[in-house]
Amino acid sequence: MDIILIPGLWLDGSSWDEVVPALEQVGHRPHALTLPGMESKDADRSQITLRDHVDAVVKVIDSFDPAGGKVVLVGHSGGGAIAHVATDARPDRVARVVYVDSVPPGEGGLINDELPVENGEIPLPDWGLFEAEDLVDLDDELRAAFRERAIPSPARVASDRVRLSDERRYEVPATVIACEFSTATIQKWMEQSLAFTRELAQIRHVDYVDLPTGHWPQFTRPEELGRAIATSVGPA
């Protein structure tokens, strides 16, 4: 099955490099995306919007022959929001959405408008800006490697409002791979009807997988993440 891997903020397609082998080993065809404006640290991203990132994913979905079957979208962090909006655009072409330490935003939601913006882009902030749960297992070596590879994200990708229009998105099965917070915690938040969980609560079929680590499992537990994705997708 074709699996489209969508990175979160500050990351390009290479961030999935250590996850890909676990998918290929069981016969899947992973496609790790580098989204517009994320081609390099020097790329011009001043005019890139959330819609541009969504459209880039939709373009990849449309590039596959429908006769070959549906695709799977995997979105990490902010990439989960992009995956969700792309699913809303192509609900009949997506077999499953996997949210990696992420939940889908509802209409009018956004990725994060509280991150520090510099000249229209968001550099990777100082580690002190993150919560302790984000940084679990991200040791000094991994932090240094992450910062070296980090690419500033377009500011509007994080702050543009999500627009949704097709309720068939709720019929697309989903998997939530819970890392910094457990599935029990997420389900408790849903029972409390916290705003950021309301869209997730409307999806008809959701599976939950616990992968205890910090917010970047593709760096801290990449092999386990690959296996978790493969298991959620099922046989190739």
mmCIF file of C-alpha atoms in Angstrom:
data_model
loop_
_atom_site.group_PDB
_atom_site.id
_atom_site.type_symbol
_atom_site.label_atom_id
_atom_site.label_comp_id
_atom_site.label_asym_id
_atom_site.label_seq_id
_atom_site.Cartn_x
_atom_site.Cartn_y
_atom_site.Cartn_z
ATOM 1 C CA MET A 1 0.000 0.000 0.000
ATOM 2 C CA ASP A 2 1.158 3.548 -0.690
ATOM 3 C CA ILE A 3 1.791 5.338 2.601
ATOM 4 C CA ILE A 4 2.300 9.105 2.473
ATOM 5 C CA LEU A 5 4.432 10.355 5.370
ATOM 6 C CA ILE A 6 3.835 13.995 6.306
ATOM 7 C CA PRO A 7 6.367 15.639 8.636
ATOM 8 C CA GLY A 8 5.588 18.147 11.348
ATOM 9 C CA LEU A 9 7.051 21.604 11.808
ATOM 10 C CA TRP A 10 10.779 22.134 11.175
ATOM 11 C CA LEU A 11 11.175 18.818 9.354
ATOM 12 C CA ASP A 12 11.510 17.594 5.785
ATOM 13 C CA GLY A 13 11.001 14.166 4.264
ATOM 14 C CA SER A 14 14.350 12.877 5.506
ATOM 15 C CA SER A 15 12.999 12.968 9.074
ATOM 16 C CA TRP A 16 11.264 9.667 8.271
ATOM 17 C CA ASP A 17 14.453 7.897 7.124
ATOM 18 C CA GLU A 18 14.700 5.584 10.131
ATOM 19 C CA VAL A 19 10.969 4.803 10.046
ATOM 20 C CA VAL A 20 10.780 3.822 6.379
ATOM 21 C CA PRO A 21 12.628 0.450 6.603
ATOM 22 C CA ALA A 22 10.002 -1.084 8.920
ATOM 23 C CA LEU A 23 7.316 -0.217 6.344
ATOM 24 C CA GLU A 24 9.284 -1.486 3.372
ATOM 25 C CA GLN A 25 10.135 -4.744 5.130
ATOM 26 C CA VAL A 26 6.457 -5.728 5.190
ATOM 27 C CA GLY A 27 5.847 -4.703 1.579
ATOM 28 C CA HIS A 28 4.426 -1.196 1.873
ATOM 29 C CA ARG A 29 5.500 1.706 -0.344
ATOM 30 C CA PRO A 30 6.294 4.723 1.860
ATOM 31 C CA HIS A 31 6.532 8.202 0.342
ATOM 32 C CA ALA A 32 8.156 10.716 2.691
ATOM 33 C CA LEU A 33 7.168 14.240 1.695
ATOM 34 C CA THR A 34 9.112 17.470 1.817
ATOM 35 C CA LEU A 35 6.456 20.151 1.835
ATOM 36 C CA PRO A 36 6.651 23.513 0.008
ATOM 37 C CA GLY A 37 9.115 25.942 1.537
ATOM 38 C CA MET A 38 10.861 23.150 3.433
ATOM 39 C CA GLU A 39 13.314 22.200 0.702
ATOM 40 C CA SER A 40 16.228 23.867 2.472
ATOM 41 C CA LYS A 41 17.057 26.388 5.176
ATOM 42 C CA ASP A 42 17.498 28.995 2.437
ATOM 43 C CA ALA A 43 14.214 28.322 0.614
ATOM 44 C CA ASP A 44 11.781 31.197 0.153
ATOM 45 C CA ARG A 45 8.794 30.330 2.363
ATOM 46 C CA SER A 46 7.500 33.842 2.962
ATOM 47 C CA GLN A 47 4.280 33.280 0.998
ATOM 48 C CA ILE A 48 3.646 29.618 1.862
ATOM 49 C CA THR A 49 0.277 28.912 3.498
ATOM 50 C CA LEU A 50 -1.358 25.966 5.221
ATOM 51 C CA ARG A 51 -3.402 25.465 2.074
ATOM 52 C CA ASP A 52 -0.185 25.128 0.054
ATOM 53 C CA HIS A 53 0.895 22.251 2.265
ATOM 54 C CA VAL A 54 -2.503 20.592 2.056
ATOM 55 C CA ASP A 55 -2.577 21.003 -1.728
ATOM 56 C CA ALA A 56 0.871 19.393 -1.953
ATOM 57 C CA VAL A 57 -0.445 16.310 -0.161
ATOM 58 C CA VAL A 58 -3.602 16.220 -2.283
ATOM 59 C CA LYS A 59 -1.439 16.395 -5.405
ATOM 60 C CA VAL A 60 0.454 13.309 -4.263
ATOM 61 C CA ILE A 61 -2.802 11.475 -3.523
ATOM 62 C CA ASP A 62 -4.053 12.334 -7.012
ATOM 63 C CA SER A 63 -0.810 11.098 -8.583
ATOM 64 C CA PHE A 64 -1.703 7.492 -7.744
ATOM 65 C CA ASP A 65 -4.016 5.522 -10.010
ATOM 66 C CA PRO A 66 -7.293 4.939 -8.134
ATOM 67 C CA ALA A 67 -7.342 1.444 -9.618
ATOM 68 C CA GLY A 68 -4.350 0.671 -7.419
ATOM 69 C CA GLY A 69 -6.376 1.235 -4.274
ATOM 70 C CA LYS A 70 -6.570 3.897 -1.615
ATOM 71 C CA VAL A 71 -3.605 5.484 0.159
ATOM 72 C CA VAL A 72 -2.725 5.876 3.820
ATOM 73 C CA LEU A 73 -1.786 9.269 5.248
ATOM 74 C CA VAL A 74 0.565 9.483 8.228
ATOM 75 C CA GLY A 75 0.947 12.887 9.859
ATOM 76 C CA HIS A 76 3.311 13.741 12.680
ATOM 77 C CA SER A 77 2.402 16.645 14.968
ATOM 78 C CA GLY A 78 1.338 19.547 12.724
ATOM 79 C CA GLY A 79 1.486 17.123 9.816
ATOM 80 C CA GLY A 80 -1.539 15.444 11.373
ATOM 81 C CA ALA A 81 -3.573 18.593 10.752
ATOM 82 C CA ILE A 82 -2.389 18.628 7.135
ATOM 83 C CA ALA A 83 -3.317 14.961 6.756
ATOM 84 C CA HIS A 84 -6.782 15.624 8.152
ATOM 85 C CA VAL A 85 -7.532 18.520 5.809
ATOM 86 C CA ALA A 86 -6.218 16.482 2.864
ATOM 87 C CA THR A 87 -8.548 13.660 3.888
ATOM 88 C CA ASP A 88 -11.425 16.142 3.914
ATOM 89 C CA ALA A 89 -10.466 17.021 0.326
ATOM 90 C CA ARG A 90 -10.196 13.378 -0.822
ATOM 91 C CA PRO A 91 -12.207 11.184 1.589
ATOM 92 C CA ASP A 92 -12.834 8.577 -1.087
ATOM 93 C CA ARG A 93 -9.108 8.119 -1.760
ATOM 94 C CA VAL A 94 -7.813 7.634 1.789
ATOM 95 C CA ALA A 95 -7.963 4.233 3.473
ATOM 96 C CA ARG A 96 -6.710 5.371 6.878
ATOM 97 C CA VAL A 97 -5.118 8.349 8.593
ATOM 98 C CA VAL A 98 -2.439 7.770 11.226
ATOM 99 C CA TYR A 99 -1.926 10.641 13.653
ATOM 100 C CA VAL A 100 1.535 10.457 15.237
ATOM 101 C CA ASP A 101 1.421 12.324 18.550
ATOM 102 C CA SER A 102 -1.303 14.415 16.991
ATOM 103 C CA VAL A 103 -5.076 14.753 16.849
ATOM 104 C CA PRO A 104 -7.162 16.161 13.987
ATOM 105 C CA PRO A 105 -8.254 19.795 14.231
ATOM 106 C CA GLY A 106 -11.835 20.842 13.669
ATOM 107 C CA GLU A 107 -13.184 23.653 11.520
ATOM 108 C CA GLY A 108 -11.402 26.875 12.380
ATOM 109 C CA GLY A 109 -8.638 25.140 14.296
ATOM 110 C CA LEU A 110 -4.957 25.733 13.729
ATOM 111 C CA ILE A 111 -1.621 24.055 14.346
ATOM 112 C CA ASN A 112 -0.023 26.536 16.765
ATOM 113 C CA ASP A 113 -0.175 30.326 16.660
ATOM 114 C CA GLU A 114 1.890 30.786 19.841
ATOM 115 C CA LEU A 115 5.303 29.883 18.407
ATOM 116 C CA PRO A 116 7.823 32.724 18.010
ATOM 117 C CA VAL A 117 7.810 34.134 14.464
ATOM 118 C CA GLU A 118 10.824 35.788 12.870
ATOM 119 C CA ASN A 119 10.520 37.431 9.446
ATOM 120 C CA GLY A 120 7.520 35.355 8.437
ATOM 121 C CA GLU A 121 8.917 32.013 9.513
ATOM 122 C CA ILE A 122 9.226 29.936 12.669
ATOM 123 C CA PRO A 123 12.714 28.742 13.572
ATOM 124 C CA LEU A 124 13.031 25.777 15.911
ATOM 125 C CA PRO A 125 12.685 27.432 19.348
ATOM 126 C CA ASP A 126 14.944 27.011 22.325
ATOM 127 C CA TRP A 127 14.266 23.729 24.118
ATOM 128 C CA GLY A 128 13.062 25.668 27.135
ATOM 129 C CA LEU A 129 9.902 26.591 25.216
ATOM 130 C CA PHE A 130 8.780 22.952 25.117
ATOM 131 C CA GLU A 131 7.078 20.976 27.853
ATOM 132 C CA ALA A 132 9.003 18.228 29.626
ATOM 133 C CA GLU A 133 6.712 15.626 28.015
ATOM 134 C CA ASP A 134 7.813 16.789 24.551
ATOM 135 C CA LEU A 135 11.464 16.095 25.278
ATOM 136 C CA VAL A 136 11.313 12.607 26.789
ATOM 137 C CA ASP A 137 14.120 10.412 25.325
ATOM 138 C CA LEU A 138 15.425 13.318 23.225
ATOM 139 C CA ASP A 139 18.949 13.237 24.635
ATOM 140 C CA ASP A 140 21.692 15.782 23.991
ATOM 141 C CA GLU A 141 22.927 13.952 20.896
ATOM 142 C CA LEU A 142 19.470 13.756 19.367
ATOM 143 C CA ARG A 143 18.749 17.379 20.234
ATOM 144 C CA ALA A 144 21.938 18.496 18.516
ATOM 145 C CA ALA A 145 21.133 16.434 15.412
ATOM 146 C CA PHE A 146 17.562 17.749 15.352
ATOM 147 C CA ARG A 147 18.695 21.359 15.630
ATOM 148 C CA GLU A 148 21.268 20.851 12.883
ATOM 149 C CA ARG A 149 18.676 19.527 10.455
ATOM 150 C CA ALA A 150 15.794 21.811 11.523
ATOM 151 C CA ILE A 151 14.340 24.057 8.822
ATOM 152 C CA PRO A 152 12.247 27.115 9.756
ATOM 153 C CA SER A 153 8.558 26.529 9.041
ATOM 154 C CA PRO A 154 6.340 29.020 7.213
ATOM 155 C CA ALA A 155 4.508 31.085 9.809
ATOM 156 C CA ARG A 156 1.148 30.811 8.066
ATOM 157 C CA VAL A 157 1.257 27.012 8.073
ATOM 158 C CA ALA A 158 1.078 27.141 11.858
ATOM 159 C CA SER A 159 -1.412 30.005 12.192
ATOM 160 C CA ASP A 160 -3.827 29.703 9.246
ATOM 161 C CA ARG A 161 -7.302 28.468 10.173
ATOM 162 C CA VAL A 162 -8.341 24.981 9.096
ATOM 163 C CA ARG A 163 -11.225 24.835 6.636
ATOM 164 C CA LEU A 164 -13.243 21.621 6.313
ATOM 165 C CA SER A 165 -16.212 20.872 4.094
ATOM 166 C CA ASP A 166 -16.868 17.130 3.627
ATOM 167 C CA GLU A 167 -18.222 15.125 6.540
ATOM 168 C CA ARG A 168 -17.242 11.908 4.760
ATOM 169 C CA ARG A 169 -13.901 12.483 6.470
ATOM 170 C CA TYR A 170 -15.494 10.976 9.581
ATOM 171 C CA GLU A 171 -15.927 7.682 7.729
ATOM 172 C CA VAL A 172 -12.189 7.312 7.119
ATOM 173 C CA PRO A 173 -10.678 5.058 9.824
ATOM 174 C CA ALA A 174 -7.943 6.589 11.941
ATOM 175 C CA THR A 175 -5.160 5.521 14.263
ATOM 176 C CA VAL A 176 -3.739 7.709 17.001
ATOM 177 C CA ILE A 177 -0.201 6.789 18.028
ATOM 178 C CA ALA A 178 0.057 8.331 21.477
ATOM 179 C CA CYS A 179 3.553 9.265 22.612
ATOM 180 C CA GLU A 180 3.897 12.059 25.153
ATOM 181 C CA PHE A 181 0.392 11.451 26.522
ATOM 182 C CA SER A 182 -1.180 8.011 26.863
ATOM 183 C CA THR A 183 -4.295 6.840 25.059
ATOM 184 C CA ALA A 184 -6.031 6.716 28.455
ATOM 185 C CA THR A 185 -5.311 10.413 28.916
ATOM 186 C CA ILE A 186 -6.529 11.277 25.419
ATOM 187 C CA GLN A 187 -9.731 9.305 25.930
ATOM 188 C CA LYS A 188 -10.282 11.050 29.267
ATOM 189 C CA TRP A 189 -9.946 14.409 27.511
ATOM 190 C CA MET A 190 -12.500 13.240 24.956
ATOM 191 C CA GLU A 191 -14.909 12.259 27.727
ATOM 192 C CA GLN A 192 -14.479 15.783 29.096
ATOM 193 C CA SER A 193 -15.211 17.146 25.607
ATOM 194 C CA LEU A 194 -12.110 19.309 25.552
ATOM 195 C CA ALA A 195 -12.172 21.472 22.437
ATOM 196 C CA PHE A 196 -9.103 20.020 20.737
ATOM 197 C CA THR A 197 -10.530 16.458 20.954
ATOM 198 C CA ARG A 198 -13.993 17.123 19.534
ATOM 199 C CA GLU A 199 -13.054 16.463 15.912
ATOM 200 C CA LEU A 200 -11.387 13.188 16.858
ATOM 201 C CA ALA A 201 -14.511 12.149 18.770
ATOM 202 C CA GLN A 202 -16.578 12.389 15.584
ATOM 203 C CA ILE A 203 -14.465 9.941 13.587
ATOM 204 C CA ARG A 204 -16.430 6.689 13.360
ATOM 205 C CA HIS A 205 -13.565 4.259 13.914
ATOM 206 C CA VAL A 206 -10.375 5.144 15.778
ATOM 207 C CA ASP A 207 -7.664 2.769 16.985
ATOM 208 C CA TYR A 208 -5.227 3.840 19.678
ATOM 209 C CA VAL A 209 -1.621 2.752 20.100
ATOM 210 C CA ASP A 210 0.625 3.686 22.995
ATOM 211 C CA LEU A 211 4.259 4.408 22.098
ATOM 212 C CA PRO A 212 5.611 6.072 25.260
ATOM 213 C CA THR A 213 8.300 8.616 24.388
ATOM 214 C CA GLY A 214 8.503 12.321 23.612
ATOM 215 C CA HIS A 215 7.007 14.310 20.769
ATOM 216 C CA TRP A 216 9.471 13.126 18.119
ATOM 217 C CA PRO A 217 9.261 9.313 18.031
ATOM 218 C CA GLN A 218 10.791 9.256 14.532
ATOM 219 C CA PHE A 219 14.039 10.211 16.309
ATOM 220 C CA THR A 220 13.663 8.599 19.720
ATOM 221 C CA ARG A 221 11.938 5.309 18.793
ATOM 222 C CA PRO A 222 11.954 5.121 14.980
ATOM 223 C CA GLU A 223 11.851 1.343 14.536
ATOM 224 C CA GLU A 224 8.954 0.996 16.966
ATOM 225 C CA LEU A 225 7.131 3.834 15.222
ATOM 226 C CA GLY A 226 7.570 2.140 11.862
ATOM 227 C CA ARG A 227 6.200 -1.115 13.235
ATOM 228 C CA ALA A 228 3.271 0.681 14.871
ATOM 229 C CA ILE A 229 2.361 2.338 11.569
ATOM 230 C CA ALA A 230 2.692 -0.959 9.695
ATOM 231 C CA THR A 231 0.486 -2.743 12.213
ATOM 232 C CA SER A 232 -2.163 -0.039 12.053
ATOM 233 C CA VAL A 233 -2.231 -0.209 8.259
ATOM 234 C CA GLY A 234 -2.299 -4.002 8.095
ATOM 235 C CA PRO A 235 -0.844 -6.334 5.439
ATOM 236 C CA ALA A 236 0.564 -4.840 2.259
#
